[in-house]
């Protein structure tokens, strides 16, 4: 992902760069609101990480101008030190797509950004996903493999859509959990049960299993036992 970070705290900036750059993301940064608005207007980004309390132009006003004056639809993840309902309402009504309260987990921030980017891309993609002989109509929630209808739960369809959109990449466990449950993820390993059910339905009676576990990371779809 190419990410614009608009944040004036040097420690937070250092942590974000130290965590995200080694994971393959390209980062630009601005340390005040007006500079951030200029970066957003002139560059093309997959997502924006935006602090609320900024010198010059605060994050809420920046986001509002981004949406209303520039018609810029880049996903925005807003950061704030305040956790009141009013703060969250102000952030979302200004056009933010998601919200994290400081201090936050860097892993969670990356997962949320990935989910926002996939969601944004999904809005412009065809409603039918195809991976090998697997077809999924996202509007009608109808999926088939080699012409065989797949009977899945709502959660199963969510997981299938995430894996097909990401293919050939691996989708992390954290990202799947966020796509299913958002901030209310269960304490138990409920994802394991849903993955097992999806695998049973998807690969039942098939000579070439598609759903593969990547140990310690997540899951992916393969075709004919080869990475896509």
mmCIF file of C-alpha atoms in Angstrom:
data_model
loop_
_atom_site.group_PDB
_atom_site.id
_atom_site.type_symbol
_atom_site.label_atom_id
_atom_site.label_comp_id
_atom_site.label_asym_id
_atom_site.label_seq_id
_atom_site.Cartn_x
_atom_site.Cartn_y
_atom_site.Cartn_z
ATOM 1 C CA UNK A 1 0.000 0.000 0.000
ATOM 2 C CA UNK A 2 1.007 3.591 -0.539
ATOM 3 C CA UNK A 3 0.038 5.431 2.623
ATOM 4 C CA UNK A 4 0.001 9.115 3.541
ATOM 5 C CA UNK A 5 0.577 9.711 7.254
ATOM 6 C CA UNK A 6 -0.478 13.112 8.598
ATOM 7 C CA UNK A 7 0.835 13.206 12.168
ATOM 8 C CA UNK A 8 2.912 15.723 14.141
ATOM 9 C CA UNK A 9 4.165 13.421 16.905
ATOM 10 C CA UNK A 10 7.724 12.356 15.982
ATOM 11 C CA UNK A 11 7.608 9.227 18.157
ATOM 12 C CA UNK A 12 4.408 7.983 16.512
ATOM 13 C CA UNK A 13 5.834 8.761 13.062
ATOM 14 C CA UNK A 14 9.000 6.816 13.862
ATOM 15 C CA UNK A 15 6.977 3.830 15.073
ATOM 16 C CA UNK A 16 4.753 3.858 11.982
ATOM 17 C CA UNK A 17 7.698 4.059 9.587
ATOM 18 C CA UNK A 18 9.638 1.433 11.546
ATOM 19 C CA UNK A 19 6.733 -0.999 11.422
ATOM 20 C CA UNK A 20 5.121 -0.385 8.019
ATOM 21 C CA UNK A 21 8.089 0.193 5.700
ATOM 22 C CA UNK A 22 9.768 -3.178 6.390
ATOM 23 C CA UNK A 23 6.411 -4.803 5.612
ATOM 24 C CA UNK A 24 6.526 -3.453 2.066
ATOM 25 C CA UNK A 25 4.401 -0.306 2.349
ATOM 26 C CA UNK A 26 5.414 3.024 0.799
ATOM 27 C CA UNK A 27 4.954 6.004 3.116
ATOM 28 C CA UNK A 28 4.782 9.781 2.761
ATOM 29 C CA UNK A 29 4.302 12.017 5.770
ATOM 30 C CA UNK A 30 3.202 15.520 6.656
ATOM 31 C CA UNK A 31 3.461 17.064 10.126
ATOM 32 C CA UNK A 32 0.779 19.745 9.868
ATOM 33 C CA UNK A 33 -2.717 19.939 8.437
ATOM 34 C CA UNK A 34 -2.069 22.240 5.484
ATOM 35 C CA UNK A 35 0.917 20.200 4.318
ATOM 36 C CA UNK A 36 -1.156 17.044 4.665
ATOM 37 C CA UNK A 37 -3.946 18.515 2.564
ATOM 38 C CA UNK A 38 -1.411 19.440 -0.109
ATOM 39 C CA UNK A 39 0.075 15.926 -0.147
ATOM 40 C CA UNK A 40 -3.394 14.399 -0.431
ATOM 41 C CA UNK A 41 -4.333 16.725 -3.293
ATOM 42 C CA UNK A 42 -1.162 16.146 -5.303
ATOM 43 C CA UNK A 43 -0.461 12.457 -4.644
ATOM 44 C CA UNK A 44 -2.264 9.163 -5.187
ATOM 45 C CA UNK A 45 -2.599 7.037 -2.071
ATOM 46 C CA UNK A 46 -4.292 3.796 -1.101
ATOM 47 C CA UNK A 47 -5.047 5.141 2.387
ATOM 48 C CA UNK A 48 -4.473 8.098 4.690
ATOM 49 C CA UNK A 49 -3.641 7.906 8.403
ATOM 50 C CA UNK A 50 -4.833 11.190 9.884
ATOM 51 C CA UNK A 51 -4.263 12.587 13.372
ATOM 52 C CA UNK A 52 -7.080 14.725 14.779
ATOM 53 C CA UNK A 53 -4.956 17.236 16.686
ATOM 54 C CA UNK A 54 -2.710 18.893 14.089
ATOM 55 C CA UNK A 55 -1.102 22.339 13.896
ATOM 56 C CA UNK A 56 -2.503 24.706 11.290
ATOM 57 C CA UNK A 57 -5.539 22.671 10.251
ATOM 58 C CA UNK A 58 -7.039 19.995 12.482
ATOM 59 C CA UNK A 59 -7.779 16.512 11.207
ATOM 60 C CA UNK A 60 -11.573 16.851 11.251
ATOM 61 C CA UNK A 61 -11.522 19.996 9.104
ATOM 62 C CA UNK A 62 -8.854 18.488 6.845
ATOM 63 C CA UNK A 63 -10.953 15.385 6.238
ATOM 64 C CA UNK A 64 -14.061 17.455 5.583
ATOM 65 C CA UNK A 65 -12.228 19.580 2.996
ATOM 66 C CA UNK A 66 -10.762 16.453 1.444
ATOM 67 C CA UNK A 67 -14.260 15.066 0.875
ATOM 68 C CA UNK A 68 -16.266 18.190 0.044
ATOM 69 C CA UNK A 69 -13.800 20.462 -1.757
ATOM 70 C CA UNK A 70 -11.582 17.901 -3.485
ATOM 71 C CA UNK A 71 -14.009 15.000 -3.913
ATOM 72 C CA UNK A 72 -11.183 12.772 -2.705
ATOM 73 C CA UNK A 73 -12.466 9.316 -1.706
ATOM 74 C CA UNK A 74 -9.177 7.870 -0.409
ATOM 75 C CA UNK A 75 -9.921 5.806 2.734
ATOM 76 C CA UNK A 76 -9.072 7.738 5.910
ATOM 77 C CA UNK A 77 -8.147 6.128 9.219
ATOM 78 C CA UNK A 78 -8.361 8.785 11.927
ATOM 79 C CA UNK A 79 -6.158 8.769 15.042
ATOM 80 C CA UNK A 80 -7.117 10.509 18.259
ATOM 81 C CA UNK A 81 -6.213 10.539 21.926
ATOM 82 C CA UNK A 82 -9.867 11.056 22.866
ATOM 83 C CA UNK A 83 -12.417 8.252 23.073
ATOM 84 C CA UNK A 84 -15.764 9.966 23.557
ATOM 85 C CA UNK A 85 -18.829 9.323 21.414
ATOM 86 C CA UNK A 86 -18.856 12.982 20.352
ATOM 87 C CA UNK A 87 -15.278 12.729 19.075
ATOM 88 C CA UNK A 88 -16.114 9.628 17.056
ATOM 89 C CA UNK A 89 -19.257 11.195 15.605
ATOM 90 C CA UNK A 90 -17.288 14.291 14.574
ATOM 91 C CA UNK A 91 -14.679 12.103 12.897
ATOM 92 C CA UNK A 92 -17.134 9.992 10.951
ATOM 93 C CA UNK A 93 -19.343 12.899 9.925
ATOM 94 C CA UNK A 94 -16.289 14.675 8.520
ATOM 95 C CA UNK A 95 -15.785 11.723 6.171
ATOM 96 C CA UNK A 96 -13.397 9.404 8.041
ATOM 97 C CA UNK A 97 -13.779 5.691 7.302
ATOM 98 C CA UNK A 98 -12.345 4.275 10.520
ATOM 99 C CA UNK A 99 -11.105 5.394 13.921
ATOM 100 C CA UNK A 100 -8.291 4.346 16.266
ATOM 101 C CA UNK A 101 -7.673 5.663 19.770
ATOM 102 C CA UNK A 102 -4.107 6.270 20.966
ATOM 103 C CA UNK A 103 -2.229 4.280 22.122
ATOM 104 C CA UNK A 104 -2.969 1.701 19.438
ATOM 105 C CA UNK A 105 -1.586 -1.587 18.171
ATOM 106 C CA UNK A 106 0.516 -1.251 15.009
ATOM 107 C CA UNK A 107 -0.698 -4.680 13.895
ATOM 108 C CA UNK A 108 -4.312 -3.582 14.279
ATOM 109 C CA UNK A 109 -3.628 -0.360 12.392
ATOM 110 C CA UNK A 110 -2.213 -2.307 9.442
ATOM 111 C CA UNK A 111 -5.140 -4.739 9.463
ATOM 112 C CA UNK A 112 -7.650 -1.899 9.501
ATOM 113 C CA UNK A 113 -5.865 -0.149 6.623
ATOM 114 C CA UNK A 114 -5.844 -3.351 4.579
ATOM 115 C CA UNK A 115 -9.556 -3.830 5.218
ATOM 116 C CA UNK A 116 -10.329 -0.230 4.203
ATOM 117 C CA UNK A 117 -8.323 -0.558 0.992
ATOM 118 C CA UNK A 118 -9.943 -3.866 0.055
ATOM 119 C CA UNK A 119 -13.388 -2.409 0.751
ATOM 120 C CA UNK A 120 -12.641 0.654 -1.383
ATOM 121 C CA UNK A 121 -11.360 -1.486 -4.250
ATOM 122 C CA UNK A 122 -14.388 -3.749 -3.957
ATOM 123 C CA UNK A 123 -16.693 -0.814 -4.682
ATOM 124 C CA UNK A 124 -15.158 -0.401 -8.137
ATOM 125 C CA UNK A 125 -14.688 -4.064 -8.996
ATOM 126 C CA UNK A 126 -17.085 -6.369 -10.772
ATOM 127 C CA UNK A 127 -19.658 -8.029 -8.538
ATOM 128 C CA UNK A 128 -18.513 -11.465 -9.747
ATOM 129 C CA UNK A 129 -15.247 -12.880 -8.409
ATOM 130 C CA UNK A 130 -13.485 -15.717 -10.227
ATOM 131 C CA UNK A 131 -10.533 -17.836 -9.047
ATOM 132 C CA UNK A 132 -9.972 -20.953 -11.138
ATOM 133 C CA UNK A 133 -13.251 -22.886 -11.271
ATOM 134 C CA UNK A 134 -14.578 -20.955 -8.266
ATOM 135 C CA UNK A 135 -17.207 -18.267 -8.993
ATOM 136 C CA UNK A 136 -18.841 -15.939 -6.484
ATOM 137 C CA UNK A 137 -21.567 -13.390 -7.262
ATOM 138 C CA UNK A 138 -21.229 -10.887 -4.403
ATOM 139 C CA UNK A 139 -24.651 -9.321 -5.038
ATOM 140 C CA UNK A 140 -26.717 -12.492 -4.993
ATOM 141 C CA UNK A 141 -24.428 -14.365 -2.561
ATOM 142 C CA UNK A 142 -24.327 -17.304 -4.958
ATOM 143 C CA UNK A 143 -21.091 -19.271 -5.207
ATOM 144 C CA UNK A 144 -20.166 -22.319 -7.257
ATOM 145 C CA UNK A 145 -17.115 -24.490 -7.734
ATOM 146 C CA UNK A 146 -16.931 -26.345 -11.050
ATOM 147 C CA UNK A 147 -20.632 -25.629 -11.393
ATOM 148 C CA UNK A 148 -21.450 -27.124 -7.969
ATOM 149 C CA UNK A 149 -23.416 -24.703 -5.742
ATOM 150 C CA UNK A 150 -21.757 -23.920 -2.414
ATOM 151 C CA UNK A 151 -23.999 -23.670 0.618
ATOM 152 C CA UNK A 152 -22.332 -21.218 3.015
ATOM 153 C CA UNK A 153 -23.275 -19.134 6.022
ATOM 154 C CA UNK A 154 -23.016 -15.336 5.896
ATOM 155 C CA UNK A 155 -19.649 -15.597 7.645
ATOM 156 C CA UNK A 156 -18.510 -18.186 5.123
ATOM 157 C CA UNK A 157 -19.358 -15.838 2.269
ATOM 158 C CA UNK A 158 -17.445 -12.992 3.953
ATOM 159 C CA UNK A 159 -14.335 -15.168 4.296
ATOM 160 C CA UNK A 160 -14.668 -16.445 0.730
ATOM 161 C CA UNK A 161 -14.961 -12.900 -0.636
ATOM 162 C CA UNK A 162 -11.894 -11.729 1.296
ATOM 163 C CA UNK A 163 -9.804 -14.646 0.058
ATOM 164 C CA UNK A 164 -10.926 -14.305 -3.557
ATOM 165 C CA UNK A 165 -10.349 -10.539 -3.696
ATOM 166 C CA UNK A 166 -6.897 -10.947 -2.182
ATOM 167 C CA UNK A 167 -5.850 -13.880 -4.341
ATOM 168 C CA UNK A 168 -3.051 -14.720 -4.913
ATOM 169 C CA UNK A 169 -1.976 -13.030 -1.676
ATOM 170 C CA UNK A 170 -2.293 -14.446 1.823
ATOM 171 C CA UNK A 171 -5.002 -12.908 4.019
ATOM 172 C CA UNK A 172 -3.979 -12.690 7.661
ATOM 173 C CA UNK A 173 -6.072 -14.133 10.466
ATOM 174 C CA UNK A 174 -6.355 -10.645 11.973
ATOM 175 C CA UNK A 175 -7.758 -9.187 8.763
ATOM 176 C CA UNK A 176 -10.346 -11.954 8.419
ATOM 177 C CA UNK A 177 -11.411 -11.505 12.038
ATOM 178 C CA UNK A 178 -11.789 -7.765 11.515
ATOM 179 C CA UNK A 179 -13.817 -8.300 8.311
ATOM 180 C CA UNK A 180 -16.193 -10.634 10.172
ATOM 181 C CA UNK A 181 -16.503 -9.097 13.623
ATOM 182 C CA UNK A 182 -15.008 -5.617 13.408
ATOM 183 C CA UNK A 183 -14.028 -4.380 16.866
ATOM 184 C CA UNK A 184 -16.075 -7.077 18.642
ATOM 185 C CA UNK A 185 -13.853 -10.053 17.945
ATOM 186 C CA UNK A 186 -14.581 -13.105 20.134
ATOM 187 C CA UNK A 187 -12.135 -14.306 22.752
ATOM 188 C CA UNK A 188 -12.250 -17.889 21.457
ATOM 189 C CA UNK A 189 -10.699 -19.061 18.192
ATOM 190 C CA UNK A 190 -14.038 -18.937 16.378
ATOM 191 C CA UNK A 191 -12.314 -18.256 13.055
ATOM 192 C CA UNK A 192 -10.899 -21.785 13.071
ATOM 193 C CA UNK A 193 -14.438 -23.211 13.097
ATOM 194 C CA UNK A 194 -15.558 -21.025 10.186
ATOM 195 C CA UNK A 195 -12.455 -21.862 8.149
ATOM 196 C CA UNK A 196 -13.049 -25.570 8.740
ATOM 197 C CA UNK A 197 -16.669 -25.267 7.568
ATOM 198 C CA UNK A 198 -15.630 -23.317 4.458
ATOM 199 C CA UNK A 199 -12.925 -25.863 3.619
ATOM 200 C CA UNK A 200 -15.379 -28.745 3.981
ATOM 201 C CA UNK A 201 -17.847 -27.088 1.607
ATOM 202 C CA UNK A 202 -15.348 -25.675 -0.868
ATOM 203 C CA UNK A 203 -13.046 -28.674 -1.234
ATOM 204 C CA UNK A 204 -15.501 -31.517 -0.598
ATOM 205 C CA UNK A 205 -15.223 -34.215 -3.285
ATOM 206 C CA UNK A 206 -12.570 -32.198 -5.133
ATOM 207 C CA UNK A 207 -9.217 -33.705 -6.097
ATOM 208 C CA UNK A 208 -7.420 -30.336 -5.896
ATOM 209 C CA UNK A 209 -8.021 -28.468 -2.596
ATOM 210 C CA UNK A 210 -8.053 -24.681 -2.959
ATOM 211 C CA UNK A 211 -8.142 -23.341 0.600
ATOM 212 C CA UNK A 212 -4.668 -23.456 2.116
ATOM 213 C CA UNK A 213 -3.393 -22.520 5.577
ATOM 214 C CA UNK A 214 -0.179 -20.498 5.768
ATOM 215 C CA UNK A 215 1.156 -21.400 9.190
ATOM 216 C CA UNK A 216 1.401 -18.495 11.596
ATOM 217 C CA UNK A 217 0.062 -15.993 9.070
ATOM 218 C CA UNK A 218 -3.341 -16.736 7.576
ATOM 219 C CA UNK A 219 -4.989 -18.325 4.550
ATOM 220 C CA UNK A 220 -4.966 -18.230 0.748
ATOM 221 C CA UNK A 221 -6.610 -19.795 -2.290
ATOM 222 C CA UNK A 222 -4.558 -21.810 -4.776
ATOM 223 C CA UNK A 223 -5.393 -23.430 -8.122
ATOM 224 C CA UNK A 224 -4.162 -26.880 -9.172
ATOM 225 C CA UNK A 225 -1.846 -27.041 -6.129
ATOM 226 C CA UNK A 226 0.151 -24.085 -7.417
ATOM 227 C CA UNK A 227 0.232 -20.537 -6.102
ATOM 228 C CA UNK A 228 -1.782 -18.249 -8.339
#
